[in-house]
XYZ file of C-alpha atoms in Angstrom:
635
model
C 5.808 23.351 -18.434
C 4.735 20.031 -19.812
C 7.084 18.332 -22.342
C 5.461 18.403 -25.654
C 5.879 17.484 -29.195
C 5.542 20.077 -32.343
C 4.644 19.145 -35.762
C 7.307 20.701 -38.178
C 6.173 18.439 -41.121
C 3.694 15.833 -42.179
C -0.108 16.451 -42.022
C -0.493 17.852 -38.386
C 2.337 20.303 -39.405
C 2.828 23.224 -36.716
C 0.227 21.114 -34.290
C 1.655 20.958 -30.456
C 0.748 17.534 -28.654
C 1.442 17.613 -25.076
C 2.999 14.281 -23.189
C 2.311 12.460 -19.732
C 1.462 9.096 -19.199
C 1.940 6.803 -22.503
C 1.142 9.196 -25.697
C 0.336 6.427 -28.930
C 1.152 7.474 -32.229
C -0.277 5.337 -35.358
C -2.544 5.283 -38.153
C -5.628 3.925 -36.226
C -8.240 6.030 -34.605
C -7.486 5.115 -30.827
C -3.829 6.826 -31.061
C -3.583 10.025 -29.075
C -1.344 11.318 -32.017
C -3.210 9.726 -35.172
C -1.306 10.249 -38.778
C -3.159 9.117 -41.785
C -0.239 8.048 -43.787
C 0.153 4.867 -45.536
C 3.425 4.381 -44.110
C 2.458 4.562 -40.731
C 1.620 1.457 -38.574
C -2.095 1.125 -36.699
C 0.309 1.406 -33.603
C 3.570 2.681 -35.102
C 5.392 3.950 -31.705
C 4.725 5.375 -28.287
C 6.490 7.869 -26.436
C 6.516 7.199 -22.267
C 6.805 9.378 -19.726
C 9.130 7.836 -16.983
C 9.450 10.752 -14.334
C 10.992 13.278 -15.687
C 12.904 11.208 -18.472
C 10.863 10.241 -21.822
C 11.405 7.061 -23.699
C 10.644 7.021 -27.442
C 10.013 3.127 -28.442
C 8.946 1.856 -31.564
C 6.575 -0.959 -31.539
C 8.042 -2.896 -34.573
C 6.876 -0.510 -37.193
C 7.656 -1.997 -40.864
C 9.211 1.160 -41.648
C 10.541 2.347 -38.708
C 11.081 4.881 -36.232
C 13.969 7.719 -36.534
C 15.442 9.953 -34.207
C 17.295 13.042 -35.639
C 18.103 10.822 -38.537
C 18.761 7.108 -37.683
C 16.231 4.310 -37.135
C 16.220 3.820 -33.153
C 14.138 0.573 -31.242
C 14.184 2.879 -27.910
C 15.664 5.875 -27.237
C 15.695 8.397 -24.197
C 14.656 12.043 -25.559
C 16.194 15.532 -24.707
C 15.173 18.153 -25.806
C 15.092 19.030 -29.517
C 15.523 15.864 -30.805
C 13.817 15.149 -34.415
C 11.674 12.309 -34.808
C 10.365 11.033 -37.890
C 7.179 8.882 -38.333
C 6.172 8.342 -41.722
C 6.009 11.505 -43.579
C 5.520 13.638 -40.584
C 8.396 15.118 -38.564
C 7.864 16.424 -35.141
C 10.282 18.058 -31.891
C 10.756 17.288 -28.613
C 10.757 19.968 -26.464
C 11.259 19.217 -22.487
C 9.253 21.240 -19.794
C 10.654 23.420 -17.798
C 10.488 22.601 -13.964
C 7.798 25.054 -12.627
C 8.565 26.830 -9.235
C 8.795 23.751 -6.698
C 5.515 23.725 -3.891
C 3.161 25.762 -6.315
C -0.610 25.845 -5.216
C -3.233 25.025 -7.566
C -6.048 28.017 -7.742
C -9.790 26.917 -6.647
C -12.963 29.201 -7.936
C -15.401 30.493 -6.005
C -18.937 30.305 -7.236
C -19.906 33.441 -5.194
C -18.783 37.175 -5.542
C -16.542 38.871 -3.631
C -16.941 39.483 -0.117
C -18.922 42.272 0.679
C -17.172 45.880 1.051
C -15.232 48.899 -0.431
C -15.066 48.899 -3.876
C -12.338 50.858 -6.550
C -12.515 50.144 -9.924
C -9.805 51.262 -12.511
C -10.247 51.630 -16.276
C -7.296 51.780 -18.837
C -7.676 55.576 -19.854
C -7.460 56.245 -15.672
C -3.999 54.571 -15.520
C -1.558 57.340 -14.395
C 2.046 55.240 -14.362
C 1.300 54.499 -17.871
C 0.758 58.250 -19.060
C 3.267 60.908 -18.694
C 1.187 63.709 -19.569
C -0.351 62.858 -16.534
C 2.212 62.655 -13.888
C 3.392 66.327 -15.204
C 0.017 67.880 -13.257
C 0.587 65.384 -10.420
C 2.382 66.509 -7.157
C 5.793 64.621 -6.921
C 6.423 62.291 -3.824
C 8.797 60.084 -2.829
C 6.206 56.975 -3.049
C 5.742 57.894 -6.981
C 8.971 58.452 -7.202
C 9.634 54.769 -6.197
C 7.206 53.450 -7.901
C 8.358 55.075 -11.343
C 11.730 53.350 -10.584
C 10.012 50.167 -9.287
C 7.929 50.191 -12.860
C 11.511 50.999 -14.814
C 13.114 47.508 -13.407
C 9.866 45.605 -14.073
C 9.915 46.551 -17.539
C 13.726 46.443 -17.873
C 13.025 42.734 -16.819
C 9.967 41.690 -18.829
C 11.496 42.973 -21.679
C 14.421 40.959 -21.554
C 12.257 37.560 -20.612
C 11.935 35.243 -23.968
C 9.997 32.134 -22.202
C 6.314 32.159 -22.801
C 5.954 29.647 -19.915
C 8.145 31.178 -17.115
C 7.519 34.537 -17.848
C 4.039 34.247 -15.537
C 6.321 32.804 -12.373
C 9.069 35.611 -13.052
C 6.422 37.931 -12.860
C 4.880 36.968 -9.726
C 8.037 37.249 -7.699
C 8.359 40.685 -8.933
C 4.854 41.468 -7.895
C 5.795 40.118 -4.252
C 9.085 42.101 -4.144
C 6.717 45.263 -4.835
C 3.285 44.793 -3.416
C 2.419 43.772 0.266
C -0.025 40.495 -0.736
C 0.152 37.014 0.747
C -1.647 34.945 -2.159
C -1.039 35.970 -5.657
C -2.177 34.064 -9.360
C -1.563 34.555 -12.631
C -4.307 33.411 -14.766
C -4.036 32.977 -18.994
C -6.700 32.844 -21.055
C -7.186 30.548 -24.448
C -6.366 32.572 -27.414
C -9.734 31.864 -29.062
C -11.750 32.088 -25.925
C -12.092 33.383 -22.767
C -11.363 30.006 -21.034
C -8.584 29.602 -18.514
C -5.909 27.606 -19.895
C -3.144 28.448 -17.430
C -2.383 29.092 -14.645
C 0.189 29.959 -11.974
C -0.561 30.583 -8.338
C 1.214 31.134 -4.775
C 0.663 30.914 -1.027
C 3.013 32.845 0.580
C 1.772 32.197 4.388
C 0.064 28.137 3.694
C 3.060 26.480 2.004
C 2.210 24.615 -1.389
C -0.700 22.266 -0.323
C -2.781 25.198 0.280
C -4.971 26.565 -2.992
C -5.201 29.967 -3.614
C -9.262 30.888 -4.158
C -10.260 32.961 -6.809
C -13.567 34.739 -7.707
C -15.152 33.774 -10.742
C -17.329 36.707 -10.501
C -14.441 39.270 -10.150
C -12.516 37.286 -12.627
C -15.046 37.536 -15.073
C -15.787 41.026 -14.870
C -12.470 41.967 -14.990
C -11.726 39.694 -18.397
C -15.284 41.334 -19.880
C -15.177 44.659 -18.843
C -10.861 45.132 -18.700
C -11.143 47.612 -15.149
C -9.129 46.726 -12.499
C -10.415 46.169 -9.399
C -9.631 46.765 -5.764
C -11.934 45.340 -2.955
C -11.413 45.327 0.890
C -13.549 43.999 3.702
C -15.914 45.792 5.978
C -14.075 47.735 8.932
C -16.343 45.481 11.298
C -14.404 42.432 9.652
C -17.755 40.922 8.115
C -15.885 39.054 5.550
C -19.026 37.605 3.854
C -19.777 34.803 1.009
C -16.351 33.990 -0.674
C -14.249 36.097 2.422
C -16.047 33.778 4.925
C -13.305 30.827 3.943
C -10.859 32.538 3.019
C -10.624 35.557 5.968
C -9.509 37.871 2.951
C -9.183 41.638 3.655
C -8.282 43.061 0.804
C -7.886 41.712 -3.062
C -6.959 43.371 -6.514
C -7.412 41.712 -9.937
C -5.602 43.928 -13.081
C -6.380 42.507 -16.732
C -3.396 41.636 -18.865
C -4.553 43.714 -21.675
C -2.697 42.817 -24.348
C -2.878 44.615 -28.300
C -6.948 44.125 -29.196
C -7.980 41.609 -26.032
C -7.225 40.816 -22.519
C -4.864 37.884 -22.062
C -5.328 36.984 -18.744
C -5.535 38.302 -15.020
C -3.275 39.228 -12.219
C -4.778 38.346 -9.059
C -3.929 39.315 -5.393
C -5.150 39.027 -1.760
C -4.485 39.431 1.751
C -5.718 38.584 5.197
C -3.566 40.921 6.894
C -5.737 44.041 8.054
C -2.653 45.743 9.055
C -1.480 46.228 5.583
C -4.149 46.071 2.840
C -4.282 47.213 -0.444
C -4.866 51.199 -1.523
C -5.063 53.584 -4.484
C -1.760 53.557 -5.564
C -1.170 49.756 -5.202
C -3.993 49.024 -7.369
C -2.425 51.902 -10.291
C 1.189 50.129 -9.719
C -0.640 46.848 -10.074
C -2.307 48.027 -13.248
C 0.762 49.442 -14.790
C 2.854 46.206 -14.014
C 0.031 43.781 -15.496
C 0.107 46.244 -18.795
C 3.858 45.836 -18.960
C 3.200 42.179 -18.347
C 0.876 41.955 -21.272
C 3.577 43.142 -23.244
C 6.146 41.158 -22.319
C 3.683 38.188 -22.617
C 3.103 38.959 -26.032
C 6.938 39.987 -27.069
C 7.669 36.277 -25.678
C 4.910 34.213 -27.431
C 6.083 36.000 -30.748
C 10.060 35.639 -29.896
C 8.664 31.367 -28.898
C 6.645 31.783 -32.105
C 9.601 33.247 -34.518
C 11.340 30.375 -33.082
C 9.029 27.390 -34.241
C 8.739 29.271 -37.765
C 12.609 29.053 -38.054
C 12.681 25.320 -36.940
C 9.830 24.680 -39.666
C 11.568 26.377 -41.942
C 14.905 24.252 -41.403
C 12.670 21.169 -41.635
C 11.672 22.471 -45.161
C 15.128 22.138 -46.666
C 16.603 19.852 -43.552
C 17.270 16.316 -45.279
C 15.278 14.108 -42.564
C 15.473 10.543 -42.867
C 16.341 9.014 -45.962
C 18.654 6.445 -44.331
C 15.888 3.757 -44.489
C 17.544 1.044 -44.988
C 17.784 -2.029 -42.161
C 20.050 -4.427 -43.736
C 23.070 -5.424 -41.905
C 25.269 -2.826 -43.529
C 23.569 0.062 -42.805
C 22.711 -1.414 -39.049
C 26.838 -1.042 -38.740
C 26.200 2.750 -40.211
C 23.783 3.747 -37.612
C 25.854 2.230 -34.988
C 28.730 3.856 -36.074
C 26.801 7.380 -35.985
C 25.863 6.547 -32.521
C 29.228 5.810 -31.491
C 30.920 9.015 -33.267
C 28.105 11.231 -32.972
C 28.882 12.880 -29.376
C 32.701 13.124 -29.557
C 34.448 16.162 -31.057
C 36.501 14.125 -33.957
C 36.997 15.114 -37.222
C 35.107 12.252 -39.232
C 35.826 11.442 -42.915
C 32.797 9.820 -44.839
C 33.937 8.037 -47.982
C 31.677 6.144 -50.295
C 30.662 6.541 -54.242
C 28.311 9.233 -55.188
C 24.709 9.558 -54.180
C 25.192 7.139 -51.077
C 23.692 9.591 -48.610
C 27.026 10.942 -47.278
C 25.417 13.950 -46.377
C 22.858 12.102 -44.786
C 24.906 10.476 -42.503
C 27.055 14.076 -42.057
C 23.682 15.307 -41.004
C 22.916 12.355 -38.533
C 26.214 12.390 -36.757
C 25.521 16.508 -36.317
C 21.303 16.145 -34.881
C 22.803 13.121 -32.361
C 25.687 15.168 -31.112
C 25.916 17.900 -28.331
C 25.725 20.749 -31.023
C 22.941 19.008 -32.454
C 21.343 22.966 -31.558
C 23.560 24.945 -33.641
C 24.181 25.412 -37.313
C 25.210 23.049 -39.588
C 26.761 24.479 -42.665
C 27.434 22.062 -45.647
C 29.780 23.618 -48.036
C 30.737 21.749 -51.702
C 34.216 22.066 -52.356
C 33.572 20.930 -56.227
C 30.932 23.829 -56.677
C 32.708 26.539 -56.821
C 36.161 28.183 -58.181
C 39.310 28.577 -56.300
C 38.460 32.363 -55.782
C 35.066 32.277 -54.690
C 35.691 28.834 -52.374
C 38.215 31.003 -50.268
C 35.608 33.638 -49.818
C 32.923 31.472 -49.031
C 35.220 29.176 -46.314
C 37.047 32.348 -44.354
C 34.898 35.146 -45.360
C 36.515 38.698 -46.583
C 36.909 41.963 -45.480
C 35.506 45.322 -47.314
C 37.692 46.078 -50.269
C 39.597 42.574 -50.399
C 38.721 42.419 -53.967
C 37.221 44.587 -56.634
C 33.645 43.398 -55.276
C 34.028 43.073 -51.780
C 32.102 46.286 -51.426
C 31.309 45.168 -47.487
C 32.802 42.610 -44.704
C 31.225 38.979 -45.043
C 31.313 36.353 -43.054
C 32.332 32.993 -44.283
C 30.819 29.252 -43.517
C 33.518 28.502 -40.719
C 32.221 31.979 -38.519
C 28.795 31.107 -39.673
C 29.470 27.729 -38.215
C 30.376 28.950 -34.826
C 29.410 26.532 -32.028
C 27.947 23.978 -34.647
C 29.199 22.017 -37.274
C 31.070 22.422 -41.178
C 30.961 19.531 -43.883
C 32.954 19.496 -46.584
C 31.727 18.171 -49.156
C 33.832 16.972 -52.154
C 36.809 17.780 -50.087
C 39.064 15.700 -52.709
C 38.583 18.418 -55.051
C 40.019 21.244 -52.629
C 43.107 23.061 -54.573
C 46.216 23.137 -53.359
C 46.582 26.284 -51.965
C 43.142 25.784 -50.069
C 44.318 22.703 -48.682
C 47.496 23.922 -46.811
C 45.255 26.618 -45.408
C 42.469 24.293 -44.063
C 45.324 22.313 -42.708
C 46.081 25.299 -40.577
C 42.637 25.777 -39.407
C 42.178 22.309 -38.339
C 45.658 22.238 -36.452
C 45.017 26.049 -34.436
C 41.277 26.178 -35.090
C 42.120 29.899 -36.219
C 41.984 32.043 -39.639
C 42.013 35.058 -41.220
C 39.532 36.347 -43.617
C 40.385 36.936 -46.853
C 42.055 40.681 -47.535
C 42.314 40.968 -43.375
C 44.777 40.705 -40.914
C 42.811 39.567 -37.350
C 43.145 36.351 -36.304
C 39.694 34.820 -35.817
C 38.966 31.548 -33.042
C 36.760 29.440 -33.658
C 34.891 26.825 -31.709
C 33.721 24.143 -34.855
C 33.326 20.546 -35.763
C 34.558 18.926 -38.807
C 33.390 16.454 -40.876
C 34.337 15.888 -44.149
C 33.030 13.624 -47.353
C 34.563 12.856 -50.556
C 33.490 10.142 -53.097
C 37.606 9.302 -54.527
C 40.092 7.234 -52.991
C 41.952 9.821 -50.823
C 44.830 7.797 -50.251
C 45.663 6.864 -53.461
C 45.535 10.687 -54.302
C 47.974 11.472 -51.643
C 50.358 9.204 -53.359
C 50.359 10.398 -56.747
C 50.414 13.828 -54.729
C 47.258 15.277 -55.469
C 46.157 15.512 -52.020
C 48.424 16.308 -49.218
C 49.455 13.805 -46.792
C 49.600 15.663 -43.956
C 45.460 16.762 -44.334
C 44.402 13.410 -45.215
C 45.745 12.116 -42.084
C 44.473 15.145 -39.960
C 40.341 14.595 -41.548
C 40.884 10.622 -41.320
C 40.728 10.590 -37.547
C 37.668 8.804 -37.836
C 36.608 7.444 -40.898
C 33.694 4.968 -42.528
C 32.562 3.877 -45.969
C 29.001 4.188 -46.969
C 27.884 0.729 -48.418
C 26.769 1.351 -52.572
C 23.332 0.545 -52.845
C 24.241 -2.703 -55.066
C 26.187 -4.246 -51.424
C 22.491 -4.199 -49.907
C 20.169 -4.937 -52.142
C 17.396 -5.950 -49.243
C 17.055 -2.524 -48.466
C 15.868 -1.074 -51.958
C 12.478 -2.085 -51.489
C 11.685 0.252 -47.733
C 13.572 3.046 -49.972
C 11.409 2.745 -53.114
C 8.130 2.735 -50.940
C 9.856 5.321 -48.909
C 10.384 7.766 -51.420
C 6.759 6.714 -53.317
C 5.161 7.882 -50.055
C 7.409 11.557 -50.192
C 7.086 12.061 -54.176
C 2.863 10.999 -54.164
C 1.278 13.968 -52.116
C 3.999 16.491 -54.383
C 2.424 15.086 -57.399
C -1.298 14.636 -56.103
C -1.432 11.053 -56.710
C -2.373 8.247 -54.423
C 0.327 5.523 -54.899
C -0.208 2.211 -52.740
C 3.248 0.690 -53.868
C 5.426 -1.219 -55.957
C 4.058 -3.894 -58.497
C 5.953 -6.945 -58.227
C 7.538 -6.783 -61.924
C 8.420 -3.278 -60.936
C 10.254 -4.165 -57.581
C 11.790 -6.801 -59.564
C 13.299 -4.703 -62.133
C 14.330 -2.549 -58.847
C 15.973 -5.876 -57.282
C 17.773 -6.548 -60.530
C 19.450 -3.198 -61.343
C 22.797 -2.348 -60.371
C 22.548 0.942 -59.317
C 25.359 2.891 -60.588
C 24.039 6.310 -59.321
C 23.639 4.447 -55.755
C 19.971 6.233 -53.990
C 20.383 9.177 -55.457
C 19.634 7.458 -58.711
C 16.457 4.800 -57.127
C 14.943 8.106 -55.591
C 14.904 9.807 -58.609
C 13.505 6.659 -60.453
C 10.793 6.785 -58.017
C 9.774 10.539 -59.017
C 9.800 9.466 -62.286
C 8.083 6.537 -61.512
C 4.816 8.715 -59.752
C 4.836 10.937 -62.327
C 4.550 9.666 -65.567
C 2.531 6.380 -63.621
C -1.392 6.401 -63.387
C -2.294 3.742 -61.555
C -1.964 2.931 -58.086
C 0.802 0.747 -58.130
C 4.164 1.541 -59.714
C 4.976 -0.789 -62.715
C 7.561 -1.458 -65.059
C 6.480 0.840 -67.721
C 6.611 3.718 -64.968
C 10.420 3.257 -64.378
C 13.052 4.357 -66.491
C 14.690 2.636 -69.644
C 17.802 1.106 -68.224
C 15.956 -0.281 -65.405
C 13.551 -2.180 -67.682
C 16.307 -3.269 -70.079
C 18.363 -5.177 -67.428
C 15.439 -6.588 -65.651
C 15.074 -10.145 -66.856
C 13.340 -12.516 -65.554
C 10.318 -10.692 -64.925
C 7.352 -11.816 -63.929
C 5.374 -14.232 -66.289
C 2.590 -11.606 -67.089
C 4.611 -9.020 -68.295
C 7.950 -11.369 -69.323
C 6.428 -11.430 -73.180
C 5.508 -7.737 -73.731
C 9.122 -6.616 -72.036
C 10.955 -9.301 -74.388
C 9.394 -8.180 -77.555
C 9.808 -4.043 -76.780
C 14.048 -5.570 -75.666
C 13.802 -7.497 -79.187
C 12.265 -4.349 -81.262
C 15.197 -1.915 -79.626
C 17.817 -5.188 -80.519
C 16.487 -5.112 -84.243
C 16.892 -1.002 -84.373
C 19.677 -0.574 -83.024
C 21.556 -2.991 -85.199
C 19.779 -2.022 -88.555
C 21.250 1.433 -87.609
C 25.009 0.045 -87.001
C 24.653 -1.762 -90.506
C 23.809 1.194 -92.005
C 26.673 3.305 -90.219
C 29.265 0.582 -90.876
C 29.597 0.002 -87.543
C 30.510 3.726 -86.345
C 28.438 4.263 -83.396
C 28.605 7.860 -83.336
C 27.141 7.618 -87.516
C 24.205 5.431 -86.158
C 23.006 7.154 -82.685
C 22.067 10.169 -85.668
C 20.518 7.644 -87.617
C 18.313 7.021 -84.431
C 17.879 10.174 -83.781
C 19.882 9.509 -80.103
C 22.789 11.121 -78.390
C 25.810 9.258 -78.565
C 26.215 8.429 -74.960
C 22.936 7.182 -74.588
C 23.122 4.552 -77.522
C 26.423 3.437 -75.545
C 24.716 3.046 -72.412
C 21.276 1.603 -74.491
C 24.021 -1.367 -75.915
C 25.895 -1.830 -72.570
C 22.571 -2.633 -71.275
C 21.179 -4.961 -74.230
C 24.480 -6.915 -73.835
C 25.039 -5.936 -77.846
C 29.055 -5.014 -77.392
C 29.606 -8.361 -79.106
C 26.745 -7.633 -81.929
C 28.928 -4.884 -82.302
C 32.575 -6.678 -82.530
C 31.086 -9.203 -85.353
C 29.859 -6.596 -87.537
C 33.258 -4.964 -87.245
C 34.734 -7.894 -87.740
C 32.977 -8.710 -91.091
């Protein structure tokens, strides 16, 4: 099976791309994977096959290439890695090694050799029709065949990998049919063309191709019949049989629901072990069972892909866009701590991307294919939080009508992220401490101890050490959580990343709003850089979403931004300075007039203006009107 990229988000959503050699990705037409995306460079990145390894290299793209949520220059890929290029997200899936020494298939144009021919239609099959078996004399051979079919059907039903199933099937067939060569050829979903095959010559080894008659193959595919052909007794192997010396061959359709998925081909040169009508019945039954198994495996694989697509839809993917020195330190930290199982405490102001960092740690860890479960400790009452975290038994409380697994159990084998850990009630702090120490817990209302294997990540916007000193947070729990810690920088601490983040959010929201946005105007960029961003990246994201919705031009203008940004944006470009100065002056005058009428009472002034008091406070701060208020109060 060849390694491939599976698109789970973006303009190529649900497409698959086989990998081999060097596969370039970018917006230019010559790329093997072309992305029509304004944030994607003409030659953005490439994936190169180096033996059995696949290496992703970013080609100095301005927007960057992300693997599992963090930007990379070069990265060796492993199965399940999530690759983000612009607004597109791909899953890398490694190829599985084929059976060593597998040989190829060669198609013979001529019809098969002349000789005795038998054909079997689906309605004539015995082994899959119990009513037919009941009327036949039983024999040891028939009993053996039925036992073999039961074993094969059980094996086929447990196979989940559509790529390896043909190899496993060929091995089972060789165990029960005296064939020297065999091949399974699968057709394309939308045509009768052969899209893949597996083949094996048991006598001559891996270098010898298996010859398949195109005439017989086409007849089996088009008519849906199974065919058995034997050479004439005098050995006159004509046409296709001349070169191979084939004495006997069978070809059966892999008949699925409503269409033929491919064929199962077998042949032998051994005159003493030619195929029989009973062999044809058995092979036809195996082929029918295999077709069902193949369809099930494909459905299982499709469900897995749809699950990945759905997870991608709800998953925050790669908003850690910054390239500045502070953010590079964060990425290096994530790469260092991700491979371990140590508990990590992520600190930082609200909106700095603590959950994004937690997800990036999980995605770059050995647990990346297991669950990532996030629980906000500040969003629920104490009782509900305990039930959500630990689960409960039936009857544990009035509304507990059935047993429920908690987040700790759901995260088994993966990672649990406890956001706003500083808000955890004292009683639950004690219970969580035991879980961290013993890696076990008891459901609410239960008595059975449940062992768990999860990694703990926690986040807080509080100063936990200060909370410990104030006895609002347990010191022993703090030390258990603070094994490894990092403080994410506030956005004002790495302003060089603001334009890149803004462009990233514009590219995300413009398609959703049905707009084509080229980027930021110089004046809007100046407003963003001069604002102090108390809400950090979350506030910037909201501002860009608003700008996309209310804007009308191809560039984001200052008037598209929230008022608070524009009001604090002094020193803008000369073309808009007079306009915005006039607006600021008018707002100041209106507020001063309202304050004069209210005698300096801000609440009353807000009523005069028809705005909320909190908004007026913020507006006065942004317009530097505190001093004016003091002067009026003194007067």
